């Protein structure tokens, strides 16, 4: 799933009306919060799987770069094209930079999920306190 898809899902999950006026409202809200929390848990698992997939692809691409620039150029061609070592280093740096940016995007999503889960826990605690207060 793309980072934009995760953002869209998080915006949808974060849209919560937390105003309650009765015990029934608070119980309804608690049930809704539990559903959203479960969705966040599944979403976090999906982000972790995507991050592992990105890392795996990165390692495969690095191996392909290493294989591509493994042989030494000799003679005139090597002078004009540059050494395989320098081209390999440039390609590996470019691959590392691309991978790092992608992983950081998914890490931010993961942090947003953790933050939202903490907020849901706080709201659930407030709802439980509200119910206890109303019940006496």
PDB file of C-alpha atoms in Angstrom:
ATOM      1  CA  UNK A   1       0.000   0.000   0.000  1.00  0.00           C
ATOM      2  CA  UNK A   2       1.300   3.481  -0.727  1.00  0.00           C
ATOM      3  CA  UNK A   3       2.044   6.131   1.880  1.00  0.00           C
ATOM      4  CA  UNK A   4      -0.840   8.251   0.553  1.00  0.00           C
ATOM      5  CA  UNK A   5      -3.253   5.338   1.060  1.00  0.00           C
ATOM      6  CA  UNK A   6      -2.072   4.985   4.653  1.00  0.00           C
ATOM      7  CA  UNK A   7      -2.543   8.718   5.219  1.00  0.00           C
ATOM      8  CA  UNK A   8      -6.083   8.562   3.846  1.00  0.00           C
ATOM      9  CA  UNK A   9      -6.954   5.628   6.105  1.00  0.00           C
ATOM     10  CA  UNK A  10      -5.465   7.374   9.151  1.00  0.00           C
ATOM     11  CA  UNK A  11      -7.475  10.529   8.457  1.00  0.00           C
ATOM     12  CA  UNK A  12     -10.617   8.423   8.255  1.00  0.00           C
ATOM     13  CA  UNK A  13      -9.819   6.607  11.507  1.00  0.00           C
ATOM     14  CA  UNK A  14      -8.923   9.841  13.315  1.00  0.00           C
ATOM     15  CA  UNK A  15     -12.319  11.367  12.533  1.00  0.00           C
ATOM     16  CA  UNK A  16     -14.029  10.759  15.872  1.00  0.00           C
ATOM     17  CA  UNK A  17     -16.876  12.635  17.542  1.00  0.00           C
ATOM     18  CA  UNK A  18     -16.033  12.320  21.234  1.00  0.00           C
ATOM     19  CA  UNK A  19     -18.881  14.352  22.699  1.00  0.00           C
ATOM     20  CA  UNK A  20     -21.097  12.198  24.858  1.00  0.00           C
ATOM     21  CA  UNK A  21     -24.022  13.080  27.061  1.00  0.00           C
ATOM     22  CA  UNK A  22     -25.161   9.727  28.348  1.00  0.00           C
ATOM     23  CA  UNK A  23     -23.867   6.340  29.353  1.00  0.00           C
ATOM     24  CA  UNK A  24     -25.288   4.876  26.140  1.00  0.00           C
ATOM     25  CA  UNK A  25     -23.351   7.411  24.069  1.00  0.00           C
ATOM     26  CA  UNK A  26     -20.169   6.643  25.947  1.00  0.00           C
ATOM     27  CA  UNK A  27     -20.611   2.884  25.487  1.00  0.00           C
ATOM     28  CA  UNK A  28     -21.253   3.409  21.784  1.00  0.00           C
ATOM     29  CA  UNK A  29     -18.121   5.527  21.586  1.00  0.00           C
ATOM     30  CA  UNK A  30     -16.099   2.902  23.472  1.00  0.00           C
ATOM     31  CA  UNK A  31     -17.227   0.243  20.995  1.00  0.00           C
ATOM     32  CA  UNK A  32     -16.288   2.535  18.093  1.00  0.00           C
ATOM     33  CA  UNK A  33     -12.896   3.251  19.675  1.00  0.00           C
ATOM     34  CA  UNK A  34     -12.228  -0.456  20.106  1.00  0.00           C
ATOM     35  CA  UNK A  35     -12.994  -1.021  16.415  1.00  0.00           C
ATOM     36  CA  UNK A  36     -10.710   1.820  15.413  1.00  0.00           C
ATOM     37  CA  UNK A  37      -7.967   0.499  17.673  1.00  0.00           C
ATOM     38  CA  UNK A  38      -8.220  -2.924  16.032  1.00  0.00           C
ATOM     39  CA  UNK A  39      -8.047  -1.272  12.613  1.00  0.00           C
ATOM     40  CA  UNK A  40      -4.919   0.605  13.709  1.00  0.00           C
ATOM     41  CA  UNK A  41      -3.297  -2.617  14.907  1.00  0.00           C
ATOM     42  CA  UNK A  42      -3.947  -4.241  11.530  1.00  0.00           C
ATOM     43  CA  UNK A  43      -2.730  -1.122   9.738  1.00  0.00           C
ATOM     44  CA  UNK A  44       0.496  -1.116  11.757  1.00  0.00           C
ATOM     45  CA  UNK A  45       1.086  -4.751  10.858  1.00  0.00           C
ATOM     46  CA  UNK A  46       0.587  -3.862   7.208  1.00  0.00           C
ATOM     47  CA  UNK A  47       3.080  -0.981   7.459  1.00  0.00           C
ATOM     48  CA  UNK A  48       5.666  -3.291   9.030  1.00  0.00           C
ATOM     49  CA  UNK A  49       5.167  -5.832   6.234  1.00  0.00           C
ATOM     50  CA  UNK A  50       5.547  -3.077   3.636  1.00  0.00           C
ATOM     51  CA  UNK A  51       8.730  -1.831   5.314  1.00  0.00           C
ATOM     52  CA  UNK A  52      10.198  -5.333   5.281  1.00  0.00           C
ATOM     53  CA  UNK A  53       9.268  -5.695   1.639  1.00  0.00           C
ATOM     54  CA  UNK A  54      10.994  -2.403   0.827  1.00  0.00           C
ATOM     55  CA  UNK A  55      14.123  -3.530   2.678  1.00  0.00           C
ATOM     56  CA  UNK A  56      14.084  -6.851   0.842  1.00  0.00           C
ATOM     57  CA  UNK A  57      13.724  -5.123  -2.518  1.00  0.00           C
ATOM     58  CA  UNK A  58      16.540  -2.773  -1.566  1.00  0.00           C
ATOM     59  CA  UNK A  59      18.872  -5.665  -0.832  1.00  0.00           C
ATOM     60  CA  UNK A  60      17.969  -7.310  -4.140  1.00  0.00           C
ATOM     61  CA  UNK A  61      18.642  -4.079  -6.025  1.00  0.00           C
ATOM     62  CA  UNK A  62      21.979  -3.660  -4.259  1.00  0.00           C
ATOM     63  CA  UNK A  63      22.935  -7.200  -5.261  1.00  0.00           C
ATOM     64  CA  UNK A  64      21.967  -6.459  -8.877  1.00  0.00           C
ATOM     65  CA  UNK A  65      24.113  -3.311  -8.838  1.00  0.00           C
ATOM     66  CA  UNK A  66      27.049  -5.234  -7.397  1.00  0.00           C
ATOM     67  CA  UNK A  67      26.673  -7.894 -10.086  1.00  0.00           C
ATOM     68  CA  UNK A  68      26.266  -5.330 -12.862  1.00  0.00           C
ATOM     69  CA  UNK A  69      29.455  -3.443 -12.042  1.00  0.00           C
ATOM     70  CA  UNK A  70      31.511  -6.407 -10.916  1.00  0.00           C
ATOM     71  CA  UNK A  71      33.759  -6.868 -13.948  1.00  0.00           C
ATOM     72  CA  UNK A  72      36.657  -4.543 -14.591  1.00  0.00           C
ATOM     73  CA  UNK A  73      36.775  -2.508 -17.786  1.00  0.00           C
ATOM     74  CA  UNK A  74      40.152  -2.486 -19.414  1.00  0.00           C
ATOM     75  CA  UNK A  75      41.767  -0.408 -22.073  1.00  0.00           C
ATOM     76  CA  UNK A  76      40.257   2.497 -23.929  1.00  0.00           C
ATOM     77  CA  UNK A  77      36.629   1.682 -23.012  1.00  0.00           C
ATOM     78  CA  UNK A  78      37.466   1.848 -19.317  1.00  0.00           C
ATOM     79  CA  UNK A  79      39.031   5.284 -19.710  1.00  0.00           C
ATOM     80  CA  UNK A  80      35.990   6.770 -21.452  1.00  0.00           C
ATOM     81  CA  UNK A  81      33.275   5.109 -19.390  1.00  0.00           C
ATOM     82  CA  UNK A  82      35.010   5.391 -16.027  1.00  0.00           C
ATOM     83  CA  UNK A  83      35.812   2.603 -13.669  1.00  0.00           C
ATOM     84  CA  UNK A  84      33.205   0.108 -12.585  1.00  0.00           C
ATOM     85  CA  UNK A  85      34.090   0.847  -8.979  1.00  0.00           C
ATOM     86  CA  UNK A  86      33.102   4.526  -9.200  1.00  0.00           C
ATOM     87  CA  UNK A  87      29.902   3.757 -11.139  1.00  0.00           C
ATOM     88  CA  UNK A  88      29.029   1.021  -8.638  1.00  0.00           C
ATOM     89  CA  UNK A  89      29.559   3.419  -5.720  1.00  0.00           C
ATOM     90  CA  UNK A  90      27.381   6.095  -7.345  1.00  0.00           C
ATOM     91  CA  UNK A  91      24.633   3.577  -8.096  1.00  0.00           C
ATOM     92  CA  UNK A  92      24.742   2.169  -4.556  1.00  0.00           C
ATOM     93  CA  UNK A  93      24.581   5.656  -3.007  1.00  0.00           C
ATOM     94  CA  UNK A  94      21.626   6.577  -5.201  1.00  0.00           C
ATOM     95  CA  UNK A  95      19.878   3.319  -4.237  1.00  0.00           C
ATOM     96  CA  UNK A  96      20.565   3.894  -0.529  1.00  0.00           C
ATOM     97  CA  UNK A  97      19.201   7.455  -0.727  1.00  0.00           C
ATOM     98  CA  UNK A  98      16.028   6.318  -2.489  1.00  0.00           C
ATOM     99  CA  UNK A  99      15.508   3.512   0.005  1.00  0.00           C
ATOM    100  CA  UNK A 100      16.132   5.724   3.010  1.00  0.00           C
ATOM    101  CA  UNK A 101      13.502   8.228   1.883  1.00  0.00           C
ATOM    102  CA  UNK A 102      10.936   5.510   1.324  1.00  0.00           C
ATOM    103  CA  UNK A 103      11.614   3.845   4.686  1.00  0.00           C
ATOM    104  CA  UNK A 104      11.383   7.214   6.470  1.00  0.00           C
ATOM    105  CA  UNK A 105       7.940   7.788   4.952  1.00  0.00           C
ATOM    106  CA  UNK A 106       6.689   4.467   6.264  1.00  0.00           C
ATOM    107  CA  UNK A 107       8.352   5.073   9.639  1.00  0.00           C
ATOM    108  CA  UNK A 108       6.427   8.336   9.926  1.00  0.00           C
ATOM    109  CA  UNK A 109       3.193   6.463   9.224  1.00  0.00           C
ATOM    110  CA  UNK A 110       4.098   3.946  11.921  1.00  0.00           C
ATOM    111  CA  UNK A 111       4.739   6.782  14.411  1.00  0.00           C
ATOM    112  CA  UNK A 112       1.427   8.393  13.483  1.00  0.00           C
ATOM    113  CA  UNK A 113      -0.333   5.081  14.133  1.00  0.00           C
ATOM    114  CA  UNK A 114       1.364   4.754  17.541  1.00  0.00           C
ATOM    115  CA  UNK A 115       0.418   8.335  18.410  1.00  0.00           C
ATOM    116  CA  UNK A 116      -3.190   7.797  17.366  1.00  0.00           C
ATOM    117  CA  UNK A 117      -3.359   4.583  19.403  1.00  0.00           C
ATOM    118  CA  UNK A 118      -2.148   6.524  22.461  1.00  0.00           C
ATOM    119  CA  UNK A 119      -4.803   9.156  21.887  1.00  0.00           C
ATOM    120  CA  UNK A 120      -7.475   6.465  21.594  1.00  0.00           C
ATOM    121  CA  UNK A 121      -6.314   4.984  24.908  1.00  0.00           C
ATOM    122  CA  UNK A 122      -6.621   8.399  26.562  1.00  0.00           C
ATOM    123  CA  UNK A 123     -10.130   8.868  25.175  1.00  0.00           C
ATOM    124  CA  UNK A 124     -11.125   5.373  26.310  1.00  0.00           C
ATOM    125  CA  UNK A 125      -9.857   6.174  29.793  1.00  0.00           C
ATOM    126  CA  UNK A 126     -11.899   9.367  29.841  1.00  0.00           C
ATOM    127  CA  UNK A 127     -14.996   7.475  28.691  1.00  0.00           C
ATOM    128  CA  UNK A 128     -14.535   4.857  31.401  1.00  0.00           C
ATOM    129  CA  UNK A 129     -14.167   7.637  33.994  1.00  0.00           C
ATOM    130  CA  UNK A 130     -17.333   9.282  32.637  1.00  0.00           C
ATOM    131  CA  UNK A 131     -19.269   6.014  32.955  1.00  0.00           C
ATOM    132  CA  UNK A 132     -18.002   5.456  36.517  1.00  0.00           C
ATOM    133  CA  UNK A 133     -18.954   9.020  37.432  1.00  0.00           C
ATOM    134  CA  UNK A 134     -22.462   8.664  36.008  1.00  0.00           C
ATOM    135  CA  UNK A 135     -23.033   5.305  37.694  1.00  0.00           C
ATOM    136  CA  UNK A 136     -21.967   6.728  41.003  1.00  0.00           C
TER     137      UNK A 136
END
